[in-house]
Amino acid sequence: MTQDRAVHRRHQQTRRRSPGLRAVAVPSAILAAVLAAVVGLAPAAVAAEPGAALESLGHVSTSTAPTAPVVRPALVGTGASGSTAPTAPAAVRSAATAPMPGTPLVPQLTWFDQEMILLVNRARLEAGLTPLVEAEGLTRLALTWTTVLASGGTDDRLEHNPDVPVWLPQFGAGSGSAWGENVGQWTTGTGTPEMLFASYMDSPSHRENILRPEYRFIGMASGPGRAGSDFNTMVFTDGVDADAPVRDVLLPVPDREPVGALDAVLRSGDGDRLRFQGWTMDPDDFERPTQVEFTVTTADGTTFTTGRFVARTWRGDVAAWYGISASGRHGFTVTVPRPAVGGELQVCATAVGLDGGANTLLGCRTLPA
């Protein structure tokens, strides 16, 4: 399956190990900034041209991020299911022909990966499914492939691990009968766990992996790449070896700083007032409104600080970007008196962290004299 997304890119594959079947040939020419999802096809070898596949996808709509110049087109596409792992391009095979279970890849979950697993399990619980248990070996397997992607081992293309069924026994999961893999790529500095997870769930094939009833275990690893991209790999199985280390991911996610932007600083009324517009929210709790405060600095260096204001107006673009349509009241439009001095003004906005958490400078803008 080939699917289109301008910034975030995902692959997905779902397999049952069935020896003796011919492999699916995965296209090696993956277009830049294209989201591709691959599932196993019929046992006969099949190769699909990305352009031809895209032609059959239908309408693609777009929505723009609140502050970053990036577009998240709606994800559409078709695919088929099958029984065997794909044959990878030569560039992939040369980079990852064998697992490295003896290397010091210690699977210590970052807050990002921990939050990703929590989001997976929340979605499964909402669907009436059993939550997944993190298997240390699967996380090491995911980390191995994320490292290959991040180091340019696939020539900076988003590709699947072609040897998952071969590697699984060496990472403590040789007893399972079904497995799946999702991989993703996004521009460094633009992603949150919620955004990445929403992208996965927008894709039917990736969503299917996340919500497959037979899966019981998961491995998760994300990391920065060499060319301004971050990568994520998640591996699913229906079984691990009896002595394989596993752990429930139930720990709270560490506090994160608010996000947002100061979009505009305008004159208001007869010029004796200032209007500030923008948005902010705290990733620790999308449901609660965040406070914002402002500083106004005059040409002579005098600084005035306003009181705190609650960001609670509707911002549809923010809600769409973060996938929180039910709680998108995170905008602000604030009007304050203009300092009684001439010259240009610099206005800065700061979001106040919830429950004593860290604050975030949302930005500064200069208002000409």
PDB file of C-alpha atoms in Angstrom, residues 31-287:
ATOM      1  CA  LEU A  31       9.010   9.481  -2.857  1.00  0.00           C
ATOM      2  CA  ALA A  32      10.345  12.211  -0.578  1.00  0.00           C
ATOM      3  CA  ALA A  33       7.850  13.354   2.064  1.00  0.00           C
ATOM      4  CA  VAL A  34       5.474  10.484   1.225  1.00  0.00           C
ATOM      5  CA  LEU A  35       3.850   8.253   3.766  1.00  0.00           C
ATOM      6  CA  ALA A  36       3.965   4.606   2.695  1.00  0.00           C
ATOM      7  CA  ALA A  37       2.318   1.640   4.386  1.00  0.00           C
ATOM      8  CA  VAL A  38       3.248  -1.884   3.345  1.00  0.00           C
ATOM      9  CA  VAL A  39       1.335  -5.037   4.212  1.00  0.00           C
ATOM     10  CA  GLY A  40       1.996  -8.582   3.071  1.00  0.00           C
ATOM     11  CA  LEU A  41       0.341  -9.425  -0.230  1.00  0.00           C
ATOM     12  CA  ALA A  42      -0.544 -12.774  -1.763  1.00  0.00           C
ATOM     13  CA  PRO A  43       2.248 -15.402  -1.791  1.00  0.00           C
ATOM     14  CA  ALA A  44       3.181 -14.527  -5.391  1.00  0.00           C
ATOM     15  CA  ALA A  45       5.792 -11.806  -5.792  1.00  0.00           C
ATOM     16  CA  VAL A  46       4.182  -8.422  -6.402  1.00  0.00           C
ATOM     17  CA  ALA A  47       5.787  -5.044  -7.090  1.00  0.00           C
ATOM     18  CA  ALA A  48       3.770  -1.819  -7.030  1.00  0.00           C
ATOM     19  CA  GLU A  49       4.762   1.502  -8.527  1.00  0.00           C
ATOM     20  CA  PRO A  50       4.196   4.358  -6.021  1.00  0.00           C
ATOM     21  CA  GLY A  51       2.731   6.640  -8.672  1.00  0.00           C
ATOM     22  CA  ALA A  52       0.234   4.076  -9.848  1.00  0.00           C
ATOM     23  CA  ALA A  53      -0.831   3.313  -6.306  1.00  0.00           C
ATOM     24  CA  LEU A  54      -1.293   6.979  -5.510  1.00  0.00           C
ATOM     25  CA  GLU A  55      -3.592   7.447  -8.454  1.00  0.00           C
ATOM     26  CA  SER A  56      -6.147   5.127  -6.906  1.00  0.00           C
ATOM     27  CA  LEU A  57      -6.160   6.753  -3.489  1.00  0.00           C
ATOM     28  CA  GLY A  58      -8.871   9.310  -4.150  1.00  0.00           C
ATOM     29  CA  HIS A  59      -9.240  12.740  -2.600  1.00  0.00           C
ATOM     30  CA  VAL A  60      -6.570  14.019  -0.214  1.00  0.00           C
ATOM     31  CA  SER A  61      -7.470  16.988   1.978  1.00  0.00           C
ATOM     32  CA  THR A  62      -5.002  19.144   3.887  1.00  0.00           C
ATOM     33  CA  SER A  63      -4.846  21.067   7.140  1.00  0.00           C
ATOM     34  CA  THR A  64      -2.037  23.363   8.224  1.00  0.00           C
ATOM     35  CA  ALA A  65      -0.289  23.261  11.585  1.00  0.00           C
ATOM     36  CA  PRO A  66      -0.951  26.264  13.844  1.00  0.00           C
ATOM     37  CA  THR A  67       2.629  27.569  13.796  1.00  0.00           C
ATOM     38  CA  ALA A  68       4.919  25.317  11.779  1.00  0.00           C
ATOM     39  CA  PRO A  69       4.946  25.496   7.958  1.00  0.00           C
ATOM     40  CA  VAL A  70       3.941  21.875   7.576  1.00  0.00           C
ATOM     41  CA  VAL A  71       0.855  20.177   6.167  1.00  0.00           C
ATOM     42  CA  ARG A  72      -0.772  16.977   7.334  1.00  0.00           C
ATOM     43  CA  PRO A  73      -2.869  15.651   4.440  1.00  0.00           C
ATOM     44  CA  ALA A  74      -5.601  13.220   5.324  1.00  0.00           C
ATOM     45  CA  LEU A  75      -4.304   9.674   4.926  1.00  0.00           C
ATOM     46  CA  VAL A  76      -6.145   7.440   2.472  1.00  0.00           C
ATOM     47  CA  GLY A  77      -5.251   4.223   0.724  1.00  0.00           C
ATOM     48  CA  THR A  78      -5.884   0.552   0.114  1.00  0.00           C
ATOM     49  CA  GLY A  79      -3.969  -2.611   0.875  1.00  0.00           C
ATOM     50  CA  ALA A  80      -4.038  -6.387   1.102  1.00  0.00           C
ATOM     51  CA  SER A  81      -3.112  -8.957   3.720  1.00  0.00           C
ATOM     52  CA  GLY A  82      -0.829 -11.925   3.346  1.00  0.00           C
ATOM     53  CA  SER A  83       1.539 -14.379   4.929  1.00  0.00           C
ATOM     54  CA  THR A  84       5.186 -13.521   4.480  1.00  0.00           C
ATOM     55  CA  ALA A  85       7.762 -10.813   5.034  1.00  0.00           C
ATOM     56  CA  PRO A  86       8.773  -8.588   2.118  1.00  0.00           C
ATOM     57  CA  THR A  87      12.054  -8.770   0.268  1.00  0.00           C
ATOM     58  CA  ALA A  88      13.918  -5.564   1.073  1.00  0.00           C
ATOM     59  CA  PRO A  89      15.927  -3.431  -1.345  1.00  0.00           C
ATOM     60  CA  ALA A  90      19.660  -4.145  -1.431  1.00  0.00           C
ATOM     61  CA  ALA A  91      20.436  -0.991   0.522  1.00  0.00           C
ATOM     62  CA  VAL A  92      18.368  -2.247   3.429  1.00  0.00           C
ATOM     63  CA  ARG A  93      19.815  -5.731   3.397  1.00  0.00           C
ATOM     64  CA  SER A  94      23.411  -4.470   3.429  1.00  0.00           C
ATOM     65  CA  ALA A  95      22.665  -2.341   6.466  1.00  0.00           C
ATOM     66  CA  ALA A  96      20.869  -4.955   8.516  1.00  0.00           C
ATOM     67  CA  THR A  97      21.623  -8.518   7.519  1.00  0.00           C
ATOM     68  CA  ALA A  98      21.770  -9.856  11.068  1.00  0.00           C
ATOM     69  CA  PRO A  99      20.535  -8.796  14.495  1.00  0.00           C
ATOM     70  CA  MET A 100      22.902  -7.614  17.154  1.00  0.00           C
ATOM     71  CA  PRO A 101      21.630  -9.141  20.401  1.00  0.00           C
ATOM     72  CA  GLY A 102      25.095  -8.916  21.946  1.00  0.00           C
ATOM     73  CA  THR A 103      25.486  -5.169  21.442  1.00  0.00           C
ATOM     74  CA  PRO A 104      24.827  -2.737  24.316  1.00  0.00           C
ATOM     75  CA  LEU A 105      21.395  -1.671  23.125  1.00  0.00           C
ATOM     76  CA  VAL A 106      19.793  -1.265  26.527  1.00  0.00           C
ATOM     77  CA  PRO A 107      16.049  -0.733  26.037  1.00  0.00           C
ATOM     78  CA  GLN A 108      15.441   2.034  28.522  1.00  0.00           C
ATOM     79  CA  LEU A 109      12.138   3.566  27.541  1.00  0.00           C
ATOM     80  CA  THR A 110      12.217   7.308  27.020  1.00  0.00           C
ATOM     81  CA  TRP A 111       9.202   9.322  28.104  1.00  0.00           C
ATOM     82  CA  PHE A 112       8.282   9.545  24.380  1.00  0.00           C
ATOM     83  CA  ASP A 113       8.214   5.766  23.918  1.00  0.00           C
ATOM     84  CA  GLN A 114       6.513   5.240  27.251  1.00  0.00           C
ATOM     85  CA  GLU A 115       3.791   7.669  26.243  1.00  0.00           C
ATOM     86  CA  MET A 116       3.433   5.915  22.881  1.00  0.00           C
ATOM     87  CA  ILE A 117       2.797   2.585  24.605  1.00  0.00           C
ATOM     88  CA  LEU A 118       0.319   4.225  26.963  1.00  0.00           C
ATOM     89  CA  LEU A 119      -1.533   5.677  23.960  1.00  0.00           C
ATOM     90  CA  VAL A 120      -1.572   2.270  22.260  1.00  0.00           C
ATOM     91  CA  ASN A 121      -3.023   0.648  25.351  1.00  0.00           C
ATOM     92  CA  ARG A 122      -5.557   3.404  25.897  1.00  0.00           C
ATOM     93  CA  ALA A 123      -6.841   2.856  22.358  1.00  0.00           C
ATOM     94  CA  ARG A 124      -6.972  -0.899  22.886  1.00  0.00           C
ATOM     95  CA  LEU A 125      -8.889  -0.542  26.143  1.00  0.00           C
ATOM     96  CA  GLU A 126     -11.372   1.807  24.478  1.00  0.00           C
ATOM     97  CA  ALA A 127     -11.851  -0.856  21.789  1.00  0.00           C
ATOM     98  CA  GLY A 128     -12.466  -3.540  24.418  1.00  0.00           C
ATOM     99  CA  LEU A 129      -9.090  -5.218  23.819  1.00  0.00           C
ATOM    100  CA  THR A 130      -6.411  -6.454  26.190  1.00  0.00           C
ATOM    101  CA  PRO A 131      -3.598  -3.915  26.708  1.00  0.00           C
ATOM    102  CA  LEU A 132      -0.163  -4.900  25.442  1.00  0.00           C
ATOM    103  CA  VAL A 133       2.795  -5.736  27.668  1.00  0.00           C
ATOM    104  CA  GLU A 134       6.172  -4.300  26.734  1.00  0.00           C
ATOM    105  CA  ALA A 135       8.692  -7.056  26.042  1.00  0.00           C
ATOM    106  CA  GLU A 136      12.299  -6.054  26.596  1.00  0.00           C
ATOM    107  CA  GLY A 137      13.520  -8.131  23.656  1.00  0.00           C
ATOM    108  CA  LEU A 138      10.992  -6.565  21.290  1.00  0.00           C
ATOM    109  CA  THR A 139      12.084  -3.115  22.399  1.00  0.00           C
ATOM    110  CA  ARG A 140      15.692  -4.100  21.671  1.00  0.00           C
ATOM    111  CA  LEU A 141      14.576  -5.298  18.247  1.00  0.00           C
ATOM    112  CA  ALA A 142      12.709  -2.032  17.629  1.00  0.00           C
ATOM    113  CA  LEU A 143      15.732  -0.049  18.808  1.00  0.00           C
ATOM    114  CA  THR A 144      18.010  -1.995  16.474  1.00  0.00           C
ATOM    115  CA  TRP A 145      15.902  -1.054  13.461  1.00  0.00           C
ATOM    116  CA  THR A 146      15.369   2.548  14.571  1.00  0.00           C
ATOM    117  CA  THR A 147      19.157   2.824  14.825  1.00  0.00           C
ATOM    118  CA  VAL A 148      19.515   1.516  11.255  1.00  0.00           C
ATOM    119  CA  LEU A 149      16.994   4.083  10.002  1.00  0.00           C
ATOM    120  CA  ALA A 150      18.487   6.943  12.011  1.00  0.00           C
ATOM    121  CA  SER A 151      22.051   6.231  10.871  1.00  0.00           C
ATOM    122  CA  GLY A 152      21.140   6.313   7.183  1.00  0.00           C
ATOM    123  CA  GLY A 153      21.375   2.549   6.720  1.00  0.00           C
ATOM    124  CA  THR A 154      18.439   2.679   4.293  1.00  0.00           C
ATOM    125  CA  ASP A 155      19.835   5.652   2.345  1.00  0.00           C
ATOM    126  CA  ASP A 156      17.598   7.977   4.398  1.00  0.00           C
ATOM    127  CA  ARG A 157      14.445   6.233   3.157  1.00  0.00           C
ATOM    128  CA  LEU A 158      11.753   4.986   5.482  1.00  0.00           C
ATOM    129  CA  GLU A 159      11.829   1.196   5.130  1.00  0.00           C
ATOM    130  CA  HIS A 160      10.672  -1.855   7.033  1.00  0.00           C
ATOM    131  CA  ASN A 161      13.021  -4.268   8.719  1.00  0.00           C
ATOM    132  CA  PRO A 162      13.101  -7.055   6.110  1.00  0.00           C
ATOM    133  CA  ASP A 163      14.276  -9.670   8.607  1.00  0.00           C
ATOM    134  CA  VAL A 164      11.780  -9.358  11.463  1.00  0.00           C
ATOM    135  CA  PRO A 165      10.716 -13.040  11.340  1.00  0.00           C
ATOM    136  CA  VAL A 166      14.377 -14.111  11.319  1.00  0.00           C
ATOM    137  CA  TRP A 167      15.308 -11.830  14.200  1.00  0.00           C
ATOM    138  CA  LEU A 168      12.338 -12.552  16.480  1.00  0.00           C
ATOM    139  CA  PRO A 169      13.767 -15.796  17.962  1.00  0.00           C
ATOM    140  CA  GLN A 170      17.039 -14.025  18.738  1.00  0.00           C
ATOM    141  CA  PHE A 171      15.169 -11.347  20.665  1.00  0.00           C
ATOM    142  CA  GLY A 172      13.074 -13.645  22.843  1.00  0.00           C
ATOM    143  CA  ALA A 173      10.003 -13.974  20.636  1.00  0.00           C
ATOM    144  CA  GLY A 174      10.499 -17.231  18.762  1.00  0.00           C
ATOM    145  CA  SER A 175       7.364 -18.849  20.152  1.00  0.00           C
ATOM    146  CA  GLY A 176       4.841 -16.498  18.556  1.00  0.00           C
ATOM    147  CA  SER A 177       2.857 -17.166  15.400  1.00  0.00           C
ATOM    148  CA  ALA A 178       1.905 -13.613  14.330  1.00  0.00           C
ATOM    149  CA  TRP A 179       3.818 -10.356  14.256  1.00  0.00           C
ATOM    150  CA  GLY A 180       3.498  -6.814  12.969  1.00  0.00           C
ATOM    151  CA  GLU A 181       5.616  -3.702  12.560  1.00  0.00           C
ATOM    152  CA  ASN A 182       4.878   0.014  12.229  1.00  0.00           C
ATOM    153  CA  VAL A 183       7.637   2.480  11.386  1.00  0.00           C
ATOM    154  CA  GLY A 184       7.414   6.256  11.204  1.00  0.00           C
ATOM    155  CA  GLN A 185       9.487   9.303  10.331  1.00  0.00           C
ATOM    156  CA  TRP A 186       8.906  12.983  11.054  1.00  0.00           C
ATOM    157  CA  THR A 187      10.854  16.247  10.981  1.00  0.00           C
ATOM    158  CA  THR A 188      12.890  16.776  14.132  1.00  0.00           C
ATOM    159  CA  GLY A 189      11.223  19.200  16.524  1.00  0.00           C
ATOM    160  CA  THR A 190       7.730  18.916  15.044  1.00  0.00           C
ATOM    161  CA  GLY A 191       6.422  15.746  16.661  1.00  0.00           C
ATOM    162  CA  THR A 192       4.806  14.751  19.932  1.00  0.00           C
ATOM    163  CA  PRO A 193       3.646  11.272  20.941  1.00  0.00           C
ATOM    164  CA  GLU A 194       0.053  12.398  20.499  1.00  0.00           C
ATOM    165  CA  MET A 195       0.695  13.667  16.968  1.00  0.00           C
ATOM    166  CA  LEU A 196       2.584  10.552  15.916  1.00  0.00           C
ATOM    167  CA  PHE A 197      -0.036   8.260  17.409  1.00  0.00           C
ATOM    168  CA  ALA A 198      -2.846  10.208  15.724  1.00  0.00           C
ATOM    169  CA  SER A 199      -1.053   9.754  12.396  1.00  0.00           C
ATOM    170  CA  TYR A 200      -0.809   6.011  12.942  1.00  0.00           C
ATOM    171  CA  MET A 201      -4.469   5.789  13.901  1.00  0.00           C
ATOM    172  CA  ASP A 202      -5.485   7.791  10.820  1.00  0.00           C
ATOM    173  CA  SER A 203      -4.077   4.994   8.649  1.00  0.00           C
ATOM    174  CA  PRO A 204      -6.296   1.886   8.483  1.00  0.00           C
ATOM    175  CA  SER A 205      -3.332  -0.472   8.114  1.00  0.00           C
ATOM    176  CA  HIS A 206      -1.347   0.974  11.016  1.00  0.00           C
ATOM    177  CA  ARG A 207      -4.475   1.163  13.138  1.00  0.00           C
ATOM    178  CA  GLU A 208      -5.088  -2.505  12.367  1.00  0.00           C
ATOM    179  CA  ASN A 209      -1.714  -3.441  13.830  1.00  0.00           C
ATOM    180  CA  ILE A 210      -2.355  -1.385  16.951  1.00  0.00           C
ATOM    181  CA  LEU A 211      -5.786  -2.951  17.454  1.00  0.00           C
ATOM    182  CA  ARG A 212      -5.164  -6.555  16.356  1.00  0.00           C
ATOM    183  CA  PRO A 213      -6.878  -8.686  19.032  1.00  0.00           C
ATOM    184  CA  GLU A 214      -4.314 -11.513  18.972  1.00  0.00           C
ATOM    185  CA  TYR A 215      -1.330  -9.322  19.806  1.00  0.00           C
ATOM    186  CA  ARG A 216      -0.184  -9.438  23.433  1.00  0.00           C
ATOM    187  CA  PHE A 217       3.303  -7.876  23.412  1.00  0.00           C
ATOM    188  CA  ILE A 218       4.918  -4.725  22.051  1.00  0.00           C
ATOM    189  CA  GLY A 219       8.383  -3.225  21.623  1.00  0.00           C
ATOM    190  CA  MET A 220       8.877   0.514  21.076  1.00  0.00           C
ATOM    191  CA  ALA A 221      11.884   2.666  20.189  1.00  0.00           C
ATOM    192  CA  SER A 222      12.221   6.205  18.830  1.00  0.00           C
ATOM    193  CA  GLY A 223      15.284   8.283  18.123  1.00  0.00           C
ATOM    194  CA  PRO A 224      16.803  11.181  16.171  1.00  0.00           C
ATOM    195  CA  GLY A 225      18.344  10.661  12.761  1.00  0.00           C
ATOM    196  CA  ARG A 226      21.258  12.259  10.999  1.00  0.00           C
ATOM    197  CA  ALA A 227      19.336  14.379   8.481  1.00  0.00           C
ATOM    198  CA  GLY A 228      16.830  16.339  10.556  1.00  0.00           C
ATOM    199  CA  SER A 229      14.399  13.471  11.004  1.00  0.00           C
ATOM    200  CA  ASP A 230      13.233  11.398  13.958  1.00  0.00           C
ATOM    201  CA  PHE A 231      12.211   7.756  13.622  1.00  0.00           C
ATOM    202  CA  ASN A 232       9.912   5.362  15.442  1.00  0.00           C
ATOM    203  CA  THR A 233       9.622   1.576  15.264  1.00  0.00           C
ATOM    204  CA  MET A 234       6.996  -0.491  17.053  1.00  0.00           C
ATOM    205  CA  VAL A 235       6.957  -4.293  16.899  1.00  0.00           C
ATOM    206  CA  PHE A 236       3.984  -6.477  17.868  1.00  0.00           C
ATOM    207  CA  THR A 237       3.733 -10.223  18.524  1.00  0.00           C
ATOM    208  CA  ASP A 238       1.187 -12.648  19.901  1.00  0.00           C
ATOM    209  CA  GLY A 239       3.769 -14.457  22.031  1.00  0.00           C
ATOM    210  CA  VAL A 240       7.234 -14.299  23.567  1.00  0.00           C
ATOM    211  CA  ASP A 241       9.446 -16.985  25.057  1.00  0.00           C
ATOM    212  CA  ALA A 242       8.650 -18.140  28.582  1.00  0.00           C
ATOM    213  CA  ASP A 243      11.829 -16.629  30.003  1.00  0.00           C
ATOM    214  CA  ALA A 244      11.613 -13.335  28.089  1.00  0.00           C
ATOM    215  CA  PRO A 245      11.646 -10.233  30.347  1.00  0.00           C
ATOM    216  CA  VAL A 246       8.409  -8.250  30.151  1.00  0.00           C
ATOM    217  CA  ARG A 247       7.050  -5.225  31.989  1.00  0.00           C
ATOM    218  CA  ASP A 248       3.799  -3.316  32.217  1.00  0.00           C
ATOM    219  CA  VAL A 249       4.113   0.329  31.225  1.00  0.00           C
ATOM    220  CA  LEU A 250       2.091   2.075  33.876  1.00  0.00           C
ATOM    221  CA  LEU A 251       4.435   4.819  35.086  1.00  0.00           C
ATOM    222  CA  PRO A 252       3.319   8.445  34.751  1.00  0.00           C
ATOM    223  CA  VAL A 253       4.858  10.444  31.949  1.00  0.00           C
ATOM    224  CA  PRO A 254       7.235  13.198  33.161  1.00  0.00           C
ATOM    225  CA  ASP A 255       5.980  16.762  33.068  1.00  0.00           C
ATOM    226  CA  ARG A 256       6.243  18.466  29.700  1.00  0.00           C
ATOM    227  CA  GLU A 257       6.332  22.157  28.958  1.00  0.00           C
ATOM    228  CA  PRO A 258       3.396  23.985  27.342  1.00  0.00           C
ATOM    229  CA  VAL A 259       3.376  24.557  23.594  1.00  0.00           C
ATOM    230  CA  GLY A 260       1.870  27.333  21.518  1.00  0.00           C
ATOM    231  CA  ALA A 261       2.583  30.558  19.655  1.00  0.00           C
ATOM    232  CA  LEU A 262       2.122  34.306  19.777  1.00  0.00           C
ATOM    233  CA  ASP A 263       0.501  34.773  16.371  1.00  0.00           C
ATOM    234  CA  ALA A 264      -0.060  38.540  16.268  1.00  0.00           C
ATOM    235  CA  VAL A 265       0.411  41.836  18.136  1.00  0.00           C
ATOM    236  CA  LEU A 266      -1.935  44.579  16.907  1.00  0.00           C
ATOM    237  CA  ARG A 267      -3.017  48.113  17.763  1.00  0.00           C
ATOM    238  CA  SER A 268      -6.579  48.354  18.999  1.00  0.00           C
ATOM    239  CA  GLY A 269      -9.115  51.123  19.445  1.00  0.00           C
ATOM    240  CA  ASP A 270      -7.586  54.547  18.852  1.00  0.00           C
ATOM    241  CA  GLY A 271      -4.100  53.131  19.220  1.00  0.00           C
ATOM    242  CA  ASP A 272      -4.212  53.346  22.989  1.00  0.00           C
ATOM    243  CA  ARG A 273      -4.626  49.605  23.410  1.00  0.00           C
ATOM    244  CA  LEU A 274      -2.770  46.467  22.329  1.00  0.00           C
ATOM    245  CA  ARG A 275      -4.293  43.185  21.169  1.00  0.00           C
ATOM    246  CA  PHE A 276      -2.430  39.875  21.443  1.00  0.00           C
ATOM    247  CA  GLN A 277      -3.552  36.756  19.595  1.00  0.00           C
ATOM    248  CA  GLY A 278      -2.252  33.202  19.701  1.00  0.00           C
ATOM    249  CA  TRP A 279      -2.714  29.812  21.312  1.00  0.00           C
ATOM    250  CA  THR A 280      -1.211  27.605  23.991  1.00  0.00           C
ATOM    251  CA  MET A 281      -1.858  24.323  25.764  1.00  0.00           C
ATOM    252  CA  ASP A 282      -0.079  21.949  28.101  1.00  0.00           C
ATOM    253  CA  PRO A 283       0.590  18.437  26.681  1.00  0.00           C
ATOM    254  CA  ASP A 284       0.237  17.031  30.193  1.00  0.00           C
ATOM    255  CA  ASP A 285      -3.518  17.687  30.024  1.00  0.00           C
ATOM    256  CA  PHE A 286      -5.202  18.763  26.793  1.00  0.00           C
ATOM    257  CA  GLU A 287      -8.524  19.121  28.575  1.00  0.00           C
TER     258      GLU A 287
END
